[in-house]
N, CA and C atoms as an extended XYZ file, in Angstrom:
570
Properties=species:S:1:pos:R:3:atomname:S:1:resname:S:1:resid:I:1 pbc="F F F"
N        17.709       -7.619       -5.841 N   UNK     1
C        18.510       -7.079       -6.938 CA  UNK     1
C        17.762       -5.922       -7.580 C   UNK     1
N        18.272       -4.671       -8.008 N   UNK     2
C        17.613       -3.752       -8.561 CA  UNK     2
C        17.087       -4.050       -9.956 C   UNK     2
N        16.234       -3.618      -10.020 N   UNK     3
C        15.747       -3.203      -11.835 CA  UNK     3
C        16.499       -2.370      -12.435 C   UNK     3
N        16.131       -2.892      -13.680 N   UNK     4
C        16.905       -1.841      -14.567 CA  UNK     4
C        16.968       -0.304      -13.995 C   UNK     4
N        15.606       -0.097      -13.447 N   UNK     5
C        15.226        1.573      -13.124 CA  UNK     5
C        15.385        1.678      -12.144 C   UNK     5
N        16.087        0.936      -11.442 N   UNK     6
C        15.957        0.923       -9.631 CA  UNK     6
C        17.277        1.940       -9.453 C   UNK     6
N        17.127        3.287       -8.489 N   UNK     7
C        18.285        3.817       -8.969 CA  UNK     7
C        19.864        3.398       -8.056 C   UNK     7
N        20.715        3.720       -8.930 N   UNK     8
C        22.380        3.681       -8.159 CA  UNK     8
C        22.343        3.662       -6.854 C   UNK     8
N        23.799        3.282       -6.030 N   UNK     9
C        23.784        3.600       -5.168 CA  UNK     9
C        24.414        5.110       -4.792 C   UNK     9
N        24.675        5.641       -6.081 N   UNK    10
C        25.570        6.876       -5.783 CA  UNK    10
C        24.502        7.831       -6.547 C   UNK    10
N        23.240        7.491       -6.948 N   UNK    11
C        21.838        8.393       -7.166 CA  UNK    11
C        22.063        9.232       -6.209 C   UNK    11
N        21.881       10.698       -6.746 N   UNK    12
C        21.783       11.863       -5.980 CA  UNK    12
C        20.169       11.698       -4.973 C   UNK    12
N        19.796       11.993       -3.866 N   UNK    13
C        18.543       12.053       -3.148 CA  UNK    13
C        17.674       12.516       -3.777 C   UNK    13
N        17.473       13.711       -4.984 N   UNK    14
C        16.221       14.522       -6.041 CA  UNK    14
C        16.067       13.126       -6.804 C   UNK    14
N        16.692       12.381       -7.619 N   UNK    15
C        16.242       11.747       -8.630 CA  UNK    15
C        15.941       10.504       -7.590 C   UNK    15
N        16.467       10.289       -6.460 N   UNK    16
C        16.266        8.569       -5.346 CA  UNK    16
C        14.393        9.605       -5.367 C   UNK    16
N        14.105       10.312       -4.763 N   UNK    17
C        12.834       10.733       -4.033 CA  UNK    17
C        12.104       10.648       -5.616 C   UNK    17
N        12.513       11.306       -6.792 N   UNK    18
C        11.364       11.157       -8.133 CA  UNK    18
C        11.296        9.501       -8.513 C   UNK    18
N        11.967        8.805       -8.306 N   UNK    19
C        11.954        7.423       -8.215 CA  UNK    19
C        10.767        6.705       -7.363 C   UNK    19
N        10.895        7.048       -6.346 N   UNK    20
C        10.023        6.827       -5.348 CA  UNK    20
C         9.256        7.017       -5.604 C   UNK    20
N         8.609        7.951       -5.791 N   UNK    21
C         7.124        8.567       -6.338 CA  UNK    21
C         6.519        8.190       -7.241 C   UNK    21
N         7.218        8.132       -8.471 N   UNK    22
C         7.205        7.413       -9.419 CA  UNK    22
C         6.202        6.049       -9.428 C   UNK    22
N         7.017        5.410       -8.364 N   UNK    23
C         7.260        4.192       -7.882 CA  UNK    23
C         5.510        3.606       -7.339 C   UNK    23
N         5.491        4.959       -6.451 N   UNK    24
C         3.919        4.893       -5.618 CA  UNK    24
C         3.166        4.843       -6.688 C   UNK    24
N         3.222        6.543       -7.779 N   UNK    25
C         1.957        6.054       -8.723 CA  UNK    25
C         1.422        5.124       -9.741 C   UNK    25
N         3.298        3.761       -9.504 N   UNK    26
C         3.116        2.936      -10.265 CA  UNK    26
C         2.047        1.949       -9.239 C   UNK    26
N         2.246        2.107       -8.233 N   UNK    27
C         1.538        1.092       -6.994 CA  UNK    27
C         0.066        1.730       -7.156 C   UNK    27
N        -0.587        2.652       -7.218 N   UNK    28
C        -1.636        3.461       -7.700 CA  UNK    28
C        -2.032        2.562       -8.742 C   UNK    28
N        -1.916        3.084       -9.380 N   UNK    29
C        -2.157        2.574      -11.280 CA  UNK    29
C        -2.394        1.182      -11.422 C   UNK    29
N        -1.467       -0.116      -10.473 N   UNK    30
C        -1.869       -1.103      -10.358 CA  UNK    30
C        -2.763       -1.594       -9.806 C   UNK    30
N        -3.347       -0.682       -8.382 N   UNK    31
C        -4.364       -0.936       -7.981 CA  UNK    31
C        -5.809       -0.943       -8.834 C   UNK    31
N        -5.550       -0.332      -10.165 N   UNK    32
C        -7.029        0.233      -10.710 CA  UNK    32
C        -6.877       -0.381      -12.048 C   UNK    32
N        -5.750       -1.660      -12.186 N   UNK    33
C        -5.673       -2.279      -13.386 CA  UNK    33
C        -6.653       -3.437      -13.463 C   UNK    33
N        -7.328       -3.881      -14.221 N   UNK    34
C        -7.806       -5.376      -14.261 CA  UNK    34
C        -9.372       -4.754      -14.249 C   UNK    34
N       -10.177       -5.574      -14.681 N   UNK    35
C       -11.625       -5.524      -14.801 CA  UNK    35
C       -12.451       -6.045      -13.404 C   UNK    35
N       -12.108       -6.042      -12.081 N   UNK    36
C       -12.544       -6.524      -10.964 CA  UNK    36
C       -11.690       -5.161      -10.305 C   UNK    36
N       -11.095       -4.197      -10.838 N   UNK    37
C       -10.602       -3.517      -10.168 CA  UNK    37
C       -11.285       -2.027       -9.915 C   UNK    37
N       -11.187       -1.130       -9.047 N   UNK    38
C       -11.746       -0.019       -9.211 CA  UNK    38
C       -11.754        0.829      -10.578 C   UNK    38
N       -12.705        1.540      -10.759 N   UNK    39
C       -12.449        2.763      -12.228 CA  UNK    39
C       -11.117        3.108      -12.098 C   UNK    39
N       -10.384        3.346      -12.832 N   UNK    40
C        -9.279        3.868      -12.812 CA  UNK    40
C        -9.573        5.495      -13.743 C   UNK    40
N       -10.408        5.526      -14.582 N   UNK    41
C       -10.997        6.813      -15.104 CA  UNK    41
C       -11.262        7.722      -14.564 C   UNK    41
N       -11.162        8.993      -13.805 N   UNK    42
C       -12.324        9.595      -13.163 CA  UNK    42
C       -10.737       10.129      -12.150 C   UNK    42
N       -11.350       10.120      -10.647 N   UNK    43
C       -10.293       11.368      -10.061 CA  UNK    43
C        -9.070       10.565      -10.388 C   UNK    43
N        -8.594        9.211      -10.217 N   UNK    44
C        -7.354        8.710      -10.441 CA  UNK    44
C        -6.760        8.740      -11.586 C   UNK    44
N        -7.393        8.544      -12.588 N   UNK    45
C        -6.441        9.230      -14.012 CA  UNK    45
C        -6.359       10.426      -14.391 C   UNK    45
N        -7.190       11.154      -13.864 N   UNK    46
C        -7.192       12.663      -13.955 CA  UNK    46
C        -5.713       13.464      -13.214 C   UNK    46
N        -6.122       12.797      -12.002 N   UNK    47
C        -5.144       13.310      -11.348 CA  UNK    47
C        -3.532       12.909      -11.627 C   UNK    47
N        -3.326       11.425      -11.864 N   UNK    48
C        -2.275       10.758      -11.941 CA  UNK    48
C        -1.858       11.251      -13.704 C   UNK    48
N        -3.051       11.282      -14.413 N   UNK    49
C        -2.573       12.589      -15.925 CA  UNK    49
C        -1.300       13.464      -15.607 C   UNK    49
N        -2.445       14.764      -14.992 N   UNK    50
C        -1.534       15.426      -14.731 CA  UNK    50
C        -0.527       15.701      -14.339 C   UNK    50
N        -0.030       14.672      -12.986 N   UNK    51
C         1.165       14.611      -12.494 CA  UNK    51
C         2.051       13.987      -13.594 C   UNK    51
N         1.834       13.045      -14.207 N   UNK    52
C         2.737       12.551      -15.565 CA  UNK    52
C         3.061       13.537      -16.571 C   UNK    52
N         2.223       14.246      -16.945 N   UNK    53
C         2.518       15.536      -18.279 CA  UNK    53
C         3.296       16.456      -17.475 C   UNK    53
N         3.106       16.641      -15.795 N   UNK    54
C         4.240       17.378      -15.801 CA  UNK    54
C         5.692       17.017      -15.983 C   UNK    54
N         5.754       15.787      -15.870 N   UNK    55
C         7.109       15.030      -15.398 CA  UNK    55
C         7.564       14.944      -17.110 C   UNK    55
N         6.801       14.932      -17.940 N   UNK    56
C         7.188       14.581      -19.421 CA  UNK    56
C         7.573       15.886      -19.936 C   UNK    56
N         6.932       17.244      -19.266 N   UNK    57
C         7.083       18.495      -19.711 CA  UNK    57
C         8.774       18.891      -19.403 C   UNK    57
N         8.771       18.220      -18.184 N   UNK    58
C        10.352       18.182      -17.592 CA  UNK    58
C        11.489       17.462      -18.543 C   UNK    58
N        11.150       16.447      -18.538 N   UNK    59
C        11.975       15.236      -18.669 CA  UNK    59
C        12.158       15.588      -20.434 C   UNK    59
N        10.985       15.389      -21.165 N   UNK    60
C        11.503       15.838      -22.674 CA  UNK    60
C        10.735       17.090      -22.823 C   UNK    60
N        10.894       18.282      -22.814 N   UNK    61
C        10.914       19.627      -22.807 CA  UNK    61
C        10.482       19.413      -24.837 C   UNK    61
N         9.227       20.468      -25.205 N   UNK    62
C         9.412       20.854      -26.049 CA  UNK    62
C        10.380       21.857      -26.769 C   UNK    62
N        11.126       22.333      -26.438 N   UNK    63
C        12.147       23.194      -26.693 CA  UNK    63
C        13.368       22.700      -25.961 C   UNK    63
N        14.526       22.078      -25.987 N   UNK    64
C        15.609       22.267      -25.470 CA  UNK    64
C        15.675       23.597      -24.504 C   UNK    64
N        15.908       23.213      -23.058 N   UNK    65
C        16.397       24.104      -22.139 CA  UNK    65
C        15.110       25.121      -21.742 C   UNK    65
N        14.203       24.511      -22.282 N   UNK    66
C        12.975       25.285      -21.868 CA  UNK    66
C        11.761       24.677      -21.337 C   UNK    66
N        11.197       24.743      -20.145 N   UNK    67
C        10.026       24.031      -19.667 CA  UNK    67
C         8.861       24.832      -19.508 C   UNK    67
N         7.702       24.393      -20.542 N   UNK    68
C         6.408       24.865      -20.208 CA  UNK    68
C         5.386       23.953      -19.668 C   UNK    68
N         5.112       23.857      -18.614 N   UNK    69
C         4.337       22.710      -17.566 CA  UNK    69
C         2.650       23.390      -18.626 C   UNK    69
N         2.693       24.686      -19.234 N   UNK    70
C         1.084       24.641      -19.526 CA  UNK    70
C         0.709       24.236      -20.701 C   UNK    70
N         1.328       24.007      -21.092 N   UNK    71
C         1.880       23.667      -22.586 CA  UNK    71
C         1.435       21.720      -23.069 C   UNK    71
N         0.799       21.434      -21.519 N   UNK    72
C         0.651       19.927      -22.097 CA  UNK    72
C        -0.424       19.156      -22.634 C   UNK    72
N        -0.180       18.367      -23.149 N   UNK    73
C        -1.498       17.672      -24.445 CA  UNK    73
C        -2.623       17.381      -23.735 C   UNK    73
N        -2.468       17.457      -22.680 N   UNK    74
C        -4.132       16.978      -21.846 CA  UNK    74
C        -5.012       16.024      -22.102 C   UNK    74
N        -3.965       14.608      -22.510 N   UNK    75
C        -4.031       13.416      -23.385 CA  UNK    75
C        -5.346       12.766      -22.204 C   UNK    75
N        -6.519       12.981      -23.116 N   UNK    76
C        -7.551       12.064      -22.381 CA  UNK    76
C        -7.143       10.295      -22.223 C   UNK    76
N        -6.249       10.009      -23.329 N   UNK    77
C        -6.320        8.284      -23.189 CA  UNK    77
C        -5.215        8.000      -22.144 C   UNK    77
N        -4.569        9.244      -21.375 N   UNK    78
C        -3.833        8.638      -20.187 CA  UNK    78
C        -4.546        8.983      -18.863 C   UNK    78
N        -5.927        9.319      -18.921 N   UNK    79
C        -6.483        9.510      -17.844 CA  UNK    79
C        -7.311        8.546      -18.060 C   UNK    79
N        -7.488        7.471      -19.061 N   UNK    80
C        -8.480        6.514      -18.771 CA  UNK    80
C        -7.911        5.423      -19.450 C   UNK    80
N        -6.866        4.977      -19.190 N   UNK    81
C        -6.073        3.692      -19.389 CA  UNK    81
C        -4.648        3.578      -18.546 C   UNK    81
N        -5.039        2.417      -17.581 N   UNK    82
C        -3.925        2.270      -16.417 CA  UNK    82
C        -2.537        2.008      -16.975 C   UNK    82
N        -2.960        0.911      -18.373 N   UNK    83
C        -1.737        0.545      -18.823 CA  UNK    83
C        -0.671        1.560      -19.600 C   UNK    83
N        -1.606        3.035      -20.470 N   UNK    84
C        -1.008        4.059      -20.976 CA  UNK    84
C         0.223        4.525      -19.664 C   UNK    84
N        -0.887        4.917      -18.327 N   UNK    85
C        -0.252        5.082      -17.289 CA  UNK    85
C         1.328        4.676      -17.195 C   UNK    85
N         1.054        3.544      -16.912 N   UNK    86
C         1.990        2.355      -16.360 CA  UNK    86
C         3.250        2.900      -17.517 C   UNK    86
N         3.045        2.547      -18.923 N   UNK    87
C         4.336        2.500      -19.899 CA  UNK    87
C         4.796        3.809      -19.592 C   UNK    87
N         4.051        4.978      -19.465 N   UNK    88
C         4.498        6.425      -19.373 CA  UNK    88
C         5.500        6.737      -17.784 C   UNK    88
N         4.766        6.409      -17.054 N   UNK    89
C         5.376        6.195      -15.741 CA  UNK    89
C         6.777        5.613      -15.481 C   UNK    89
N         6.915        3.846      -16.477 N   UNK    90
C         8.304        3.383      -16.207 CA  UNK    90
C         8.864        3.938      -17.656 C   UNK    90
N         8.501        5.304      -18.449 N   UNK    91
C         9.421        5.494      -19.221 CA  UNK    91
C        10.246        6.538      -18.605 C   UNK    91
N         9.627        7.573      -17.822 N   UNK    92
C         9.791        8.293      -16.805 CA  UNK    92
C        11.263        7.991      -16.100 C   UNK    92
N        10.502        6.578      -15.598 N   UNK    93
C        11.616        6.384      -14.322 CA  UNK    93
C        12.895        5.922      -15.415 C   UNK    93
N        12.556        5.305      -16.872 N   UNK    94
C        14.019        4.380      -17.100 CA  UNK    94
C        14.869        6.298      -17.921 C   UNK    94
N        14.062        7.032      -18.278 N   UNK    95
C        14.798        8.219      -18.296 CA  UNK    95
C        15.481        8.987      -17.380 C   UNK    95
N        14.821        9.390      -16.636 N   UNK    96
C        15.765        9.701      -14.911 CA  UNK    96
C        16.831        8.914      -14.718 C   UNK    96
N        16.782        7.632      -14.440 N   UNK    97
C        17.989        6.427      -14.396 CA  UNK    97
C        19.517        6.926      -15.029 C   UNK    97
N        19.108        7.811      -16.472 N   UNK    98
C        20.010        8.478      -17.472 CA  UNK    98
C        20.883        9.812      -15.811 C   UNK    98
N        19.956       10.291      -15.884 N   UNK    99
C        20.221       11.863      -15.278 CA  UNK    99
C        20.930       11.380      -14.141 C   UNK    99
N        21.942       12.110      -13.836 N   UNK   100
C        23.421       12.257      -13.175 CA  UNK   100
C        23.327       13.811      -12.105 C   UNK   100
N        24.053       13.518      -10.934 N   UNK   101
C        24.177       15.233      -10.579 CA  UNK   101
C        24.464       16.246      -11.000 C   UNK   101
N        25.538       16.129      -11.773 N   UNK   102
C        25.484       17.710      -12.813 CA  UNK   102
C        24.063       17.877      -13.878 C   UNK   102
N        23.649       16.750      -14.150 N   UNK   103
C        22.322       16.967      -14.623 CA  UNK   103
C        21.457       18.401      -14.126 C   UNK   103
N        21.440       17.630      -12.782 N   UNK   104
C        20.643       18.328      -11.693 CA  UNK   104
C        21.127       20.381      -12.187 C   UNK   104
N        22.231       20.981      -12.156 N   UNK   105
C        22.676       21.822      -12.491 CA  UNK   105
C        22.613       22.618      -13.396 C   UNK   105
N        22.136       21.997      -14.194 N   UNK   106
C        21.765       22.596      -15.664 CA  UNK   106
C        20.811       23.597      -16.039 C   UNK   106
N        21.488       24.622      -15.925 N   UNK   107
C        19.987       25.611      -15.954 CA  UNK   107
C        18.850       25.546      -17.479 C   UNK   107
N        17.981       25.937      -16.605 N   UNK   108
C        16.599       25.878      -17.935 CA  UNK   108
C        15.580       27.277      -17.438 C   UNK   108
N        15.040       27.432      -18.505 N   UNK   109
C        13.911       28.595      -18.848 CA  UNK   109
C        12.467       27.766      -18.449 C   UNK   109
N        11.666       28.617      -17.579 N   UNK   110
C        10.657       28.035      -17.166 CA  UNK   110
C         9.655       29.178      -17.858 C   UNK   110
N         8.697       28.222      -19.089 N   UNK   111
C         7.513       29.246      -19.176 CA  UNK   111
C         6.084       29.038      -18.875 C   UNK   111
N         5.239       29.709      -18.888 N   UNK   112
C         3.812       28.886      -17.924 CA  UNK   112
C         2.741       30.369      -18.618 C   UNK   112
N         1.979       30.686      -18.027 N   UNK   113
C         1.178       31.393      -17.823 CA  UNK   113
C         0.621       32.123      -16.134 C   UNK   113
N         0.222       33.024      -16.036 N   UNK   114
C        -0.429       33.204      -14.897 CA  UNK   114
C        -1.163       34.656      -15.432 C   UNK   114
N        -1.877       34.652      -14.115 N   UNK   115
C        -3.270       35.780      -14.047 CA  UNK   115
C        -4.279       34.641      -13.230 C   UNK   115
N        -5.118       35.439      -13.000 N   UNK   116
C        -6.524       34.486      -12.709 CA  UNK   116
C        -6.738       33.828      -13.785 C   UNK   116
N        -6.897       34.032      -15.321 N   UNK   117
C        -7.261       33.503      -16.571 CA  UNK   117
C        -6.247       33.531      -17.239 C   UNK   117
N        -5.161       33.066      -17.007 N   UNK   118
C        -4.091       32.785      -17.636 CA  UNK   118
C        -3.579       34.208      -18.763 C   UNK   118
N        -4.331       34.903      -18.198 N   UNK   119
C        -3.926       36.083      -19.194 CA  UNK   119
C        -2.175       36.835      -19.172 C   UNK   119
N        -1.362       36.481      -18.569 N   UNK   120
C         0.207       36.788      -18.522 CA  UNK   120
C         0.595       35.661      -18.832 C   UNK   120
N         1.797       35.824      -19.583 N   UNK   121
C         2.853       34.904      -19.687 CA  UNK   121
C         3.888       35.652      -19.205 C   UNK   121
N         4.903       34.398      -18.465 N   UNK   122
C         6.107       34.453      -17.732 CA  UNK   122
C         7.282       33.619      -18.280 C   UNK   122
N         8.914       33.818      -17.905 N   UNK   123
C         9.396       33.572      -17.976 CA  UNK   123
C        10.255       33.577      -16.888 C   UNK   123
N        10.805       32.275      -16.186 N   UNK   124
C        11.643       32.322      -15.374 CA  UNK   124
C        13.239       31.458      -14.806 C   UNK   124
N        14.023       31.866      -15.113 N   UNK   125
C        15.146       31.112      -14.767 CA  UNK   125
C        15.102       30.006      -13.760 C   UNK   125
N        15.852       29.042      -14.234 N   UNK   126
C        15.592       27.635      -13.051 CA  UNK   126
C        16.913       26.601      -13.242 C   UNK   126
N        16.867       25.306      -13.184 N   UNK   127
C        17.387       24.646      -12.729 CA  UNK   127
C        16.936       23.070      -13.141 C   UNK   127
N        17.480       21.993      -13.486 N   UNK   128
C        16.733       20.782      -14.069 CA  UNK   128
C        16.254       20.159      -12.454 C   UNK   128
N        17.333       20.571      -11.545 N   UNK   129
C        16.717       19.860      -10.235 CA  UNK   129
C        16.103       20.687       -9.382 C   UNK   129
N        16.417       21.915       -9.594 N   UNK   130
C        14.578       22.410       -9.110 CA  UNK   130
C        13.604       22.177       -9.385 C   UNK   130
N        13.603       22.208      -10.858 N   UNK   131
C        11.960       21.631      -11.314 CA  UNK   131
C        12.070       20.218      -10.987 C   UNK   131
N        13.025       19.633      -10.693 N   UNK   132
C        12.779       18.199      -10.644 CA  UNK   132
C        11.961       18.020       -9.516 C   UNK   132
N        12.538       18.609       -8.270 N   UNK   133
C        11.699       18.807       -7.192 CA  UNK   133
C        10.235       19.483       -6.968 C   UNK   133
N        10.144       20.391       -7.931 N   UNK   134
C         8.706       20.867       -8.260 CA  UNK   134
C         8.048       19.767       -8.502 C   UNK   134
N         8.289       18.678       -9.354 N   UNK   135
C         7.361       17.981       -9.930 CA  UNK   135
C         7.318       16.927       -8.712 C   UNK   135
N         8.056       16.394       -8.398 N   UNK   136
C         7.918       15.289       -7.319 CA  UNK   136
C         7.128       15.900       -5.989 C   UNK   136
N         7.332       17.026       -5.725 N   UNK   137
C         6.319       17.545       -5.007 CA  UNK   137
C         4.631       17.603       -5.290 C   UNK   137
N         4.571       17.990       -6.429 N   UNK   138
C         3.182       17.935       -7.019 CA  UNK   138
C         3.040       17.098       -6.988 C   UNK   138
N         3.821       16.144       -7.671 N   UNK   139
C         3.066       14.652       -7.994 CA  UNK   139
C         2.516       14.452       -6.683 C   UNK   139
N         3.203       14.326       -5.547 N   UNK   140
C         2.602       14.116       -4.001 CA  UNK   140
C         1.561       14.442       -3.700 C   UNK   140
N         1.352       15.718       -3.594 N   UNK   141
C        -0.017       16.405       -3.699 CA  UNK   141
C        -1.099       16.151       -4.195 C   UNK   141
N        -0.523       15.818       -5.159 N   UNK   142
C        -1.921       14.919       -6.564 CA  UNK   142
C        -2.146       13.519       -5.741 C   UNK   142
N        -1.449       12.940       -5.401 N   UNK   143
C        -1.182       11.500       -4.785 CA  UNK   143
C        -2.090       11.973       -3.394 C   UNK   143
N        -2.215       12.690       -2.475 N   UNK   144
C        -3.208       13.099       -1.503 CA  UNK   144
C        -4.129       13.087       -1.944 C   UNK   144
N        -4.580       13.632       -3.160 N   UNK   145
C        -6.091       14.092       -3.492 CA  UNK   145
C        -6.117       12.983       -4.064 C   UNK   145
N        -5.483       11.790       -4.256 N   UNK   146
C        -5.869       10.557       -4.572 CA  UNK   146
C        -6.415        9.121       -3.717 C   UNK   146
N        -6.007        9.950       -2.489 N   UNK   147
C        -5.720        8.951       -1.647 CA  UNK   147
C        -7.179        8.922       -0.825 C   UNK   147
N        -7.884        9.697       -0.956 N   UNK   148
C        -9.630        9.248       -0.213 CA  UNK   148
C       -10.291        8.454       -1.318 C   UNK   148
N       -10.097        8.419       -2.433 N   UNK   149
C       -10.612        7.660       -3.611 CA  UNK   149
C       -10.181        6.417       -3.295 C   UNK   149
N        -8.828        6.184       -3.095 N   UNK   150
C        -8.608        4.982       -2.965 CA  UNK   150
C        -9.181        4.390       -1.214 C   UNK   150
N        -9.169        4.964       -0.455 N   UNK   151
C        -9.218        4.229        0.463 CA  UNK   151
C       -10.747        3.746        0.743 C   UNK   151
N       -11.729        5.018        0.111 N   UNK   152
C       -12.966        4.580       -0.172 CA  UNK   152
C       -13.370        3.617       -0.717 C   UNK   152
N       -12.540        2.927       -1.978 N   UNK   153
C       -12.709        1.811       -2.457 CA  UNK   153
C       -11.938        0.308       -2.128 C   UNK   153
N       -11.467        1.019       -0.565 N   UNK   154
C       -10.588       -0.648       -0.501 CA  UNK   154
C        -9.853       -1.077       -0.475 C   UNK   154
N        -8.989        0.163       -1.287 N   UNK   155
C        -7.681       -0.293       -1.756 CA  UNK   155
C        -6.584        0.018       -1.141 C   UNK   155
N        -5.702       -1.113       -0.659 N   UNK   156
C        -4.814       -0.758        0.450 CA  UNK   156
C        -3.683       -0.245       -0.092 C   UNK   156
N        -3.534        1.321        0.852 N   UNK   157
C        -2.192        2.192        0.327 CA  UNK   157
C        -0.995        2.248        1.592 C   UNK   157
N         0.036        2.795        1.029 N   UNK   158
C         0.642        2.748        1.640 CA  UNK   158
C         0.380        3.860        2.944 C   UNK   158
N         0.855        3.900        4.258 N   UNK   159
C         0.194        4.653        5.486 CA  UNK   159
C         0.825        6.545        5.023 C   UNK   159
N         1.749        6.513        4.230 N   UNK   160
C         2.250        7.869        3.891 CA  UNK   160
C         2.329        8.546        2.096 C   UNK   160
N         1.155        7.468        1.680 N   UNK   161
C         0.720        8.268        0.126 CA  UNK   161
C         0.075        9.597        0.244 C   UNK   161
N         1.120       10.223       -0.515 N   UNK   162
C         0.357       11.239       -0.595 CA  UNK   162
C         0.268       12.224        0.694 C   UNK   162
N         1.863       12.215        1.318 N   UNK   163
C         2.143       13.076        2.251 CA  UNK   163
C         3.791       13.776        2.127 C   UNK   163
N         3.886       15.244        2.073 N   UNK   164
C         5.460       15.601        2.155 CA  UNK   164
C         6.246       14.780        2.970 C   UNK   164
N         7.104       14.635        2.240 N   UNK   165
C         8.854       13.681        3.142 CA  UNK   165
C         8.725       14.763        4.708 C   UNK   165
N         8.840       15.999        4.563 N   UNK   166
C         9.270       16.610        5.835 CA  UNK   166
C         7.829       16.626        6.758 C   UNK   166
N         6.627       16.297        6.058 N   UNK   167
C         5.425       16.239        7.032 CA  UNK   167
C         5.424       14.582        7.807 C   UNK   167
N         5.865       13.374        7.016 N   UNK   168
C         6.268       12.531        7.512 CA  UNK   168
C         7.151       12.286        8.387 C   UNK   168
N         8.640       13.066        7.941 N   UNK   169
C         9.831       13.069        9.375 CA  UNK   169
C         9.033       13.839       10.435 C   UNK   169
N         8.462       14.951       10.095 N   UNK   170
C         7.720       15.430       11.336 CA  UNK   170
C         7.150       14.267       12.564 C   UNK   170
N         6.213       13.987       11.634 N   UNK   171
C         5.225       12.928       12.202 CA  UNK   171
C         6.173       11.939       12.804 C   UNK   171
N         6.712       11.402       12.224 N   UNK   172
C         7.922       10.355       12.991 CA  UNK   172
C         8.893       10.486       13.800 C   UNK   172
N         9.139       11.889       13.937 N   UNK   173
C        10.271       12.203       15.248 CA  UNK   173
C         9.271       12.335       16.429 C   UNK   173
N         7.838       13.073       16.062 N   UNK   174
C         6.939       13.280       17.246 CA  UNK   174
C         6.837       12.032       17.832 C   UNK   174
N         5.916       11.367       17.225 N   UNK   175
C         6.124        9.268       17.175 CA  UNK   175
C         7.448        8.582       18.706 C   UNK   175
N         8.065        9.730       18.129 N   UNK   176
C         9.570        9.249       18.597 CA  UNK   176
C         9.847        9.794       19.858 C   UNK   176
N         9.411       10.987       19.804 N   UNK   177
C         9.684       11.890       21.028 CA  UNK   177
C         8.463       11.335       21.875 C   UNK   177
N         7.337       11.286       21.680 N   UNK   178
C         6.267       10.799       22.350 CA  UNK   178
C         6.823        9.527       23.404 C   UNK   178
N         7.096        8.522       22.257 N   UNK   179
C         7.483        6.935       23.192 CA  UNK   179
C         8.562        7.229       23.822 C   UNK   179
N         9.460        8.276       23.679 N   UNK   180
C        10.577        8.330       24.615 CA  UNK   180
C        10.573        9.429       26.176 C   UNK   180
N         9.091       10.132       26.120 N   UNK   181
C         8.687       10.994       27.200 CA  UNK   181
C         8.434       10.421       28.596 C   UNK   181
N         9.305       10.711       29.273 N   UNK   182
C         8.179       10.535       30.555 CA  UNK   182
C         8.030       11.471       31.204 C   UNK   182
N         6.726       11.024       31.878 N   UNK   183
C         5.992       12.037       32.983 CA  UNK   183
C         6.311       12.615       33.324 C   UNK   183
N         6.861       14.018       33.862 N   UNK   184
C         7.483       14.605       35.001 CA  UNK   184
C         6.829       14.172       36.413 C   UNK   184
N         7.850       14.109       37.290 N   UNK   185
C         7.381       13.522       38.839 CA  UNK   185
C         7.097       14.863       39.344 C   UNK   185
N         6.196       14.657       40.122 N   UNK   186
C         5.988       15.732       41.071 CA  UNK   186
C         6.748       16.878       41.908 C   UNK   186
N         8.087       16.220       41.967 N   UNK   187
C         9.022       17.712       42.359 CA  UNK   187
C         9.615       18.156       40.875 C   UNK   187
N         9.544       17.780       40.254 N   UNK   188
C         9.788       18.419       38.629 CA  UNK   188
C         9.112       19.500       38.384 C   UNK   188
N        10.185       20.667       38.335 N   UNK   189
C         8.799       22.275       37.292 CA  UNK   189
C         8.928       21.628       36.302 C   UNK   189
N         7.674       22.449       35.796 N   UNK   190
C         7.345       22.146       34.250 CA  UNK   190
C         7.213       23.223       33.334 C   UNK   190
């Protein structure tokens, strides 16, 4: 039976995949809960931070209709408390749960910085489910650079944390094409 946050069956695929993810860095975060458990301080809250402030930069925007991903609190007590993690994470997911496909449609103002030293500011037209996909992408990414920490310590992940959806179908059609090859026989060109 689903959870409250578990999404629809008529969930558009952007908010099913930020679910998912979600989902992993909730499986993350649990791994590094409890006092017998690994640090959870250090590259895993650092990293799993950041991927959350972006998703909060998204999700409740300081400005209506405007997203600044540089703009975030750089809250040390969610890089070194699993449980901060955890509540931020399923507030995440029970907000998304809200968001609908025309959601997805809704245009928004993206502002940030760039230069080598952040010396420009930008402004750029977007989309709630583009950035939605921005962030679920990152988060992934972050989830890679998480994933030698964890395995160094033990902790069993799933075989595709912290890998793109299309680097995985890759990998799995090859998988596929492989077990279904055979040899060419000897009067066969090749």
């Amino acid at each position: 039976m689903p959870t409250p946050t578990s999404p629809r069956p008529d969930t558009p695929p952007l908010l099913v995949f930020n679910h998912q993810v979600l989902d992993q860095c909730l499986r993350v975060v649990s791994a590094h809960a409890g006092p017998e458990r690994p640090r959870y301080a250090g590259p895993v809250g650092s990293h799993l931070r950041h991927a959350i402030e972006h998703w909060q930069a998204l999700v409740w925007p300081a400005q209506p209709g405007c997203v600044d991903y540089d703009a975030r609190p750089r809250e040390a007590a969610l890089e070194a408390s699993p449980a901060l993690a955890q509540t931020r994470l399923q507030d995440l997911q029970q907000q998304l749960a809200t968001w609908c496909a025309d959601t997805l449609s809704a245009p928004v103002q993206v502002r940030g910085q760039c230069g080598l030293t952040g010396e420009f500011d930008f402004t750029v037209p977007s989309t709630l489910g583009r950035e939605l996909a921005f962030v679920a992408s990152h988060a992934v990414h972050h989830l890679a650079l998480i994933r030698p920490h964890c395995l160094a310590q033990g902790i069993a992940i799933e075989a595709d944390l912290g890998k793109a959806p299309a680097t995985v179908a890759h990998e799995r059609a090859n998988a596929r094409a492989l077990s279904t090859d055979t040899p060419p026989t000897p009067n066969q060109e090749t």
